[in-house]
Amino acid sequence: MPRADVAIVGAGAAGLSLAYLLSDPPLGVRRLSVLLIDAPPGPLRSPPRTWCFWEHTRTWYDDAVTAEWQNLRVHTDAGGMITRHIAPLRYKMIRSDTFESLVARSLAHSKNVQRIEATVEMVEGITGGARIYGRAGDGTALDAHARWVFDSRPLGSLPAARTTLLQHFRGWFIDSREPIFDPGTAELMDFRTKQPSVGLSFGYVLPTSPTQALVEYTEFSPRLLSPRGYETALTHYTQHILGLSDVNVTSTEAGVIPMTDAPFARQTAPSIFRIGAAAGATRPSTGYTFAAIQRQVSAVAHALLSGRHPLPPAAHSARSRAMDAVMLRALGSGRVDGAAFFTRLFTQVPMERLLRFLDGRTRLHEDLAVGIHTPVLPMLRSAAELTYLPRRPSPGQ
């Protein structure tokens, strides 16, 4: 039976980041034994994807950054255009396969991290730790023991919520024969797309060179589109709104991110914790996750290496979650026009402050300054409704 101080279940952004931070502790700090358990190749592994976030510092994962920008552009619902320099922040994009390769190279030289491919079937708490049961790809049984277990696997179903919207998207990585992109500017949100009856839609363009970019169509809405619906929307955005015709699609990405005011448990047994999106790292109002994951796992790693109880901290403050719940209710009820809502914010709030607000890094007086630029009466009505709305299982779960 493999034994370790720490077992990490799942090797997505959260699991890989925690393993990396524990793989090379500072001199004089006890080296913990770590077991990283990843699903074998197959349907339980997430497909390649991109993570975007903004920050002002250089970090250990910068070598995996595909591109970064300090100029961001927003196309408003009325056809206007806002371009802002966001220094000292930088908007960054990481592709998951590049990130995985970066961490894999580090773990290959680690003396204390052991990586195992197995499908975990059950994690149970026992006296003084937890046991992990599963099965490797060749059918071999896994029975491991750890003092602490951190489970980063996606939840089978979402916790009950008052409001749940879905952020669903499809993107194309495209090549052009001619230099048609400005690699110094990212198109953050483009509201010239056709808007759904509830929620909002937008396109965005993340150029990685003068001839290459990720072009994506995204919706925040209660229901998914058909596969043909995404292709139609993305084709319309690329050809008719952006005017791109002579381009080659080299690869695609698609996904669904729940945007919910559901509470996420961060501890399920005395020695078993959740981290990452499974622990609420996804920001309900935006769907951004990567930066919150890094804050959360950094705190966990510091606690473990310091010999303290490693309960993962809440990824977002109570104030941020409360504001997100109001915004989701306003959007989900159709009380607020989503494109007009975000257009107003980007038009009237300095972009650097707005990005810090969306990341939960603003102070109370800054939150209030942002709040006065929202539709006050619909937001107040939505806030009042939350006091008596029941939490219900998400549709389809």
PDB file of C-alpha atoms in Angstrom, residues 22-143:
ATOM      1  CA  LEU A  22       5.435  20.820  -2.613  1.00  0.00           C
ATOM      2  CA  SER A  23       8.081  19.310  -4.895  1.00  0.00           C
ATOM      3  CA  ASP A  24      10.995  21.513  -3.894  1.00  0.00           C
ATOM      4  CA  PRO A  25      10.592  22.964  -0.391  1.00  0.00           C
ATOM      5  CA  PRO A  26      12.937  25.680   0.904  1.00  0.00           C
ATOM      6  CA  LEU A  27      16.170  24.649   2.579  1.00  0.00           C
ATOM      7  CA  GLY A  28      15.565  23.600   6.177  1.00  0.00           C
ATOM      8  CA  VAL A  29      11.875  22.772   5.632  1.00  0.00           C
ATOM      9  CA  ARG A  30      10.790  19.149   6.029  1.00  0.00           C
ATOM     10  CA  ARG A  31      10.273  17.482   2.658  1.00  0.00           C
ATOM     11  CA  LEU A  32       6.805  15.913   2.551  1.00  0.00           C
ATOM     12  CA  SER A  33       6.152  12.738   0.597  1.00  0.00           C
ATOM     13  CA  VAL A  34       3.520  13.405  -2.069  1.00  0.00           C
ATOM     14  CA  LEU A  35       1.419  11.035  -4.156  1.00  0.00           C
ATOM     15  CA  LEU A  36      -0.097  12.606  -7.299  1.00  0.00           C
ATOM     16  CA  ILE A  37      -2.849  10.397  -8.718  1.00  0.00           C
ATOM     17  CA  ASP A  38      -4.027  11.176 -12.241  1.00  0.00           C
ATOM     18  CA  ALA A  39      -6.618   9.345 -14.313  1.00  0.00           C
ATOM     19  CA  PRO A  40      -5.250   7.202 -17.163  1.00  0.00           C
ATOM     20  CA  PRO A  41      -5.652   8.585 -20.696  1.00  0.00           C
ATOM     21  CA  GLY A  42      -9.334   8.495 -21.584  1.00  0.00           C
ATOM     22  CA  PRO A  43     -12.646  10.207 -20.903  1.00  0.00           C
ATOM     23  CA  LEU A  44     -11.825  11.116 -17.275  1.00  0.00           C
ATOM     24  CA  ARG A  45      -9.019  13.418 -18.409  1.00  0.00           C
ATOM     25  CA  SER A  46      -9.950  16.945 -19.397  1.00  0.00           C
ATOM     26  CA  PRO A  47      -9.286  17.910 -23.032  1.00  0.00           C
ATOM     27  CA  PRO A  48      -6.679  20.612 -23.759  1.00  0.00           C
ATOM     28  CA  ARG A  49      -7.917  24.091 -22.844  1.00  0.00           C
ATOM     29  CA  THR A  50      -6.709  27.606 -22.172  1.00  0.00           C
ATOM     30  CA  TRP A  51      -6.660  29.543 -18.921  1.00  0.00           C
ATOM     31  CA  CYS A  52      -6.667  33.335 -18.861  1.00  0.00           C
ATOM     32  CA  PHE A  53      -6.065  35.626 -15.896  1.00  0.00           C
ATOM     33  CA  TRP A  54      -4.488  38.923 -14.953  1.00  0.00           C
ATOM     34  CA  GLU A  55      -1.782  39.693 -12.413  1.00  0.00           C
ATOM     35  CA  HIS A  56       1.007  42.210 -11.866  1.00  0.00           C
ATOM     36  CA  THR A  57       3.833  39.897 -10.780  1.00  0.00           C
ATOM     37  CA  ARG A  58       6.061  37.299 -12.398  1.00  0.00           C
ATOM     38  CA  THR A  59       5.426  33.788 -11.097  1.00  0.00           C
ATOM     39  CA  TRP A  60       6.752  30.247 -11.268  1.00  0.00           C
ATOM     40  CA  TYR A  61       4.367  29.363 -14.119  1.00  0.00           C
ATOM     41  CA  ASP A  62       5.379  32.276 -16.382  1.00  0.00           C
ATOM     42  CA  ASP A  63       7.449  29.876 -18.506  1.00  0.00           C
ATOM     43  CA  ALA A  64       4.142  28.304 -19.550  1.00  0.00           C
ATOM     44  CA  VAL A  65       2.514  31.591 -20.584  1.00  0.00           C
ATOM     45  CA  THR A  66       1.616  31.461 -24.277  1.00  0.00           C
ATOM     46  CA  ALA A  67       1.013  35.198 -24.619  1.00  0.00           C
ATOM     47  CA  GLU A  68       0.351  38.269 -22.484  1.00  0.00           C
ATOM     48  CA  TRP A  69      -1.069  41.716 -23.104  1.00  0.00           C
ATOM     49  CA  GLN A  70      -1.235  45.082 -21.349  1.00  0.00           C
ATOM     50  CA  ASN A  71      -3.657  46.616 -23.853  1.00  0.00           C
ATOM     51  CA  LEU A  72      -7.244  45.362 -23.679  1.00  0.00           C
ATOM     52  CA  ARG A  73     -10.112  46.296 -25.972  1.00  0.00           C
ATOM     53  CA  VAL A  74     -13.872  46.030 -25.486  1.00  0.00           C
ATOM     54  CA  HIS A  75     -16.439  46.479 -28.249  1.00  0.00           C
ATOM     55  CA  THR A  76     -19.645  47.813 -26.714  1.00  0.00           C
ATOM     56  CA  ASP A  77     -23.182  46.692 -27.455  1.00  0.00           C
ATOM     57  CA  ALA A  78     -23.747  49.966 -29.340  1.00  0.00           C
ATOM     58  CA  GLY A  79     -20.754  49.398 -31.610  1.00  0.00           C
ATOM     59  CA  GLY A  80     -18.311  51.652 -29.777  1.00  0.00           C
ATOM     60  CA  MET A  81     -14.777  50.649 -28.844  1.00  0.00           C
ATOM     61  CA  ILE A  82     -12.798  51.047 -25.619  1.00  0.00           C
ATOM     62  CA  THR A  83      -9.048  50.393 -25.525  1.00  0.00           C
ATOM     63  CA  ARG A  84      -7.145  50.677 -22.252  1.00  0.00           C
ATOM     64  CA  HIS A  85      -3.610  50.095 -20.980  1.00  0.00           C
ATOM     65  CA  ILE A  86      -3.908  48.041 -17.782  1.00  0.00           C
ATOM     66  CA  ALA A  87      -0.404  48.456 -16.278  1.00  0.00           C
ATOM     67  CA  PRO A  88       0.765  47.310 -13.801  1.00  0.00           C
ATOM     68  CA  LEU A  89      -1.495  44.334 -14.596  1.00  0.00           C
ATOM     69  CA  ARG A  90      -0.808  41.892 -17.397  1.00  0.00           C
ATOM     70  CA  TYR A  91      -3.476  39.753 -19.028  1.00  0.00           C
ATOM     71  CA  LYS A  92      -2.012  36.281 -19.560  1.00  0.00           C
ATOM     72  CA  MET A  93      -2.983  33.118 -21.410  1.00  0.00           C
ATOM     73  CA  ILE A  94      -1.713  29.624 -20.628  1.00  0.00           C
ATOM     74  CA  ARG A  95      -2.494  26.513 -22.644  1.00  0.00           C
ATOM     75  CA  SER A  96      -3.067  23.510 -20.411  1.00  0.00           C
ATOM     76  CA  ASP A  97      -0.726  21.172 -22.307  1.00  0.00           C
ATOM     77  CA  THR A  98       2.136  23.676 -21.959  1.00  0.00           C
ATOM     78  CA  PHE A  99       1.415  24.061 -18.251  1.00  0.00           C
ATOM     79  CA  GLU A 100       1.323  20.287 -17.778  1.00  0.00           C
ATOM     80  CA  SER A 101       4.674  19.924 -19.536  1.00  0.00           C
ATOM     81  CA  LEU A 102       6.241  22.601 -17.343  1.00  0.00           C
ATOM     82  CA  VAL A 103       5.101  20.890 -14.144  1.00  0.00           C
ATOM     83  CA  ALA A 104       5.971  17.400 -15.451  1.00  0.00           C
ATOM     84  CA  ARG A 105       9.574  18.463 -16.085  1.00  0.00           C
ATOM     85  CA  SER A 106       9.867  19.695 -12.512  1.00  0.00           C
ATOM     86  CA  LEU A 107       8.216  16.642 -10.973  1.00  0.00           C
ATOM     87  CA  ALA A 108      10.486  14.334 -12.969  1.00  0.00           C
ATOM     88  CA  HIS A 109      13.428  15.651 -10.929  1.00  0.00           C
ATOM     89  CA  SER A 110      11.592  15.698  -7.609  1.00  0.00           C
ATOM     90  CA  LYS A 111      12.732  13.369  -4.845  1.00  0.00           C
ATOM     91  CA  ASN A 112       9.478  13.436  -2.926  1.00  0.00           C
ATOM     92  CA  VAL A 113       6.631  13.404  -5.500  1.00  0.00           C
ATOM     93  CA  GLN A 114       5.465  10.082  -6.931  1.00  0.00           C
ATOM     94  CA  ARG A 115       3.017  10.170  -9.827  1.00  0.00           C
ATOM     95  CA  ILE A 116       0.543   7.323 -10.381  1.00  0.00           C
ATOM     96  CA  GLU A 117      -2.007   6.795 -13.150  1.00  0.00           C
ATOM     97  CA  ALA A 118      -5.182   5.333 -11.698  1.00  0.00           C
ATOM     98  CA  THR A 119      -8.913   5.915 -11.614  1.00  0.00           C
ATOM     99  CA  VAL A 120      -9.841   6.790  -8.033  1.00  0.00           C
ATOM    100  CA  GLU A 121     -13.090   5.116  -7.040  1.00  0.00           C
ATOM    101  CA  MET A 122     -13.358   6.126  -3.388  1.00  0.00           C
ATOM    102  CA  VAL A 123     -11.624   8.257  -0.782  1.00  0.00           C
ATOM    103  CA  GLU A 124     -12.531   7.530   2.833  1.00  0.00           C
ATOM    104  CA  GLY A 125     -11.421   9.041   6.079  1.00  0.00           C
ATOM    105  CA  ILE A 126      -9.751   6.780   8.633  1.00  0.00           C
ATOM    106  CA  THR A 127      -8.090   7.414  11.955  1.00  0.00           C
ATOM    107  CA  GLY A 128      -5.100   9.646  11.378  1.00  0.00           C
ATOM    108  CA  GLY A 129      -5.615  10.137   7.651  1.00  0.00           C
ATOM    109  CA  ALA A 130      -7.431   8.752   4.631  1.00  0.00           C
ATOM    110  CA  ARG A 131      -7.371   5.795   2.243  1.00  0.00           C
ATOM    111  CA  ILE A 132      -7.691   6.036  -1.522  1.00  0.00           C
ATOM    112  CA  TYR A 133      -9.103   3.131  -3.496  1.00  0.00           C
ATOM    113  CA  GLY A 134      -8.918   2.864  -7.254  1.00  0.00           C
ATOM    114  CA  ARG A 135      -7.715   0.950 -10.261  1.00  0.00           C
ATOM    115  CA  ALA A 136      -4.856   1.497 -12.688  1.00  0.00           C
ATOM    116  CA  GLY A 137      -5.299   1.292 -16.453  1.00  0.00           C
ATOM    117  CA  ASP A 138      -4.050  -2.315 -16.480  1.00  0.00           C
ATOM    118  CA  GLY A 139      -6.625  -3.337 -13.870  1.00  0.00           C
ATOM    119  CA  THR A 140      -4.235  -3.316 -10.916  1.00  0.00           C
ATOM    120  CA  ALA A 141      -5.947  -2.267  -7.706  1.00  0.00           C
ATOM    121  CA  LEU A 142      -4.814   0.899  -5.939  1.00  0.00           C
ATOM    122  CA  ASP A 143      -4.989   1.081  -2.152  1.00  0.00           C
TER     123      ASP A 143
END
